CSV table of C-alpha atoms in Angstrom, one decimal:
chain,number,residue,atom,x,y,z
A,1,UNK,CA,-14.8,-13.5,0.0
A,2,UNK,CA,-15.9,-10.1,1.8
A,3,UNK,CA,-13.4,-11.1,4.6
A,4,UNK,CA,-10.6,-11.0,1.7
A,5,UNK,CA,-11.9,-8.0,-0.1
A,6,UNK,CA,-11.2,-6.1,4.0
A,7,UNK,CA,-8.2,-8.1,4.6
A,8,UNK,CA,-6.5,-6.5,1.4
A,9,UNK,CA,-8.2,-2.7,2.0
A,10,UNK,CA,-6.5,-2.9,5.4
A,11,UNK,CA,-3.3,-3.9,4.4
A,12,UNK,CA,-3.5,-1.2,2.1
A,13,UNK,CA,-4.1,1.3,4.4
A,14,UNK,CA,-1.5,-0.1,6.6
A,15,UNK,CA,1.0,0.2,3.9
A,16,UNK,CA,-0.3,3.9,3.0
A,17,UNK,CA,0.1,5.0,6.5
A,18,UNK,CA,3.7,3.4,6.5
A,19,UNK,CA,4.9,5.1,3.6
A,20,UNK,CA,3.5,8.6,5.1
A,21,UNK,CA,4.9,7.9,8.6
A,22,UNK,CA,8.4,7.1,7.0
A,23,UNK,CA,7.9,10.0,4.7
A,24,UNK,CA,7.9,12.3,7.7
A,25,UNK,CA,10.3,10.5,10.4
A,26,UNK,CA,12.7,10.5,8.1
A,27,UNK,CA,12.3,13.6,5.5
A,28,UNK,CA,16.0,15.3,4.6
A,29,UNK,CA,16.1,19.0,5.2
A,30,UNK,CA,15.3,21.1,1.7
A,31,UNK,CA,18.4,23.2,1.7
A,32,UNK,CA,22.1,23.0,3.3
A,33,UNK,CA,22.5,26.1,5.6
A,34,UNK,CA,26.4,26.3,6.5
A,35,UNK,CA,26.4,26.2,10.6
A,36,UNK,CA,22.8,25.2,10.8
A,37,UNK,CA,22.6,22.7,9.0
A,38,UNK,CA,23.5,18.9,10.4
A,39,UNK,CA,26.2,17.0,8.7
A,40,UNK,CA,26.3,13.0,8.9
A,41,UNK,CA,29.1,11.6,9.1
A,42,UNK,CA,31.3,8.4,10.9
């Protein structure tokens, strides 16, 4: 049972450190500053 009580803290730490990784890779800019600012599009 110890095995499963680590198994599931690490898979919660995995999924912690995914949510804060994707947090930051992919975080939008606060504010639109016109010619500064990149504009997705196509």
């Amino acid at each position: 049972m110890a095995q499963n009580k680590k198994a599931q803290e690490l898979r919660q730490e995995i999924l912690d450190k995914v949510r804060e990784y994707h947090k930051e890779a992919f975080a939008q800019p606060e504010d639109f500053v016109p010619g500064e600012s990149r504009v997705p599009y196509a």
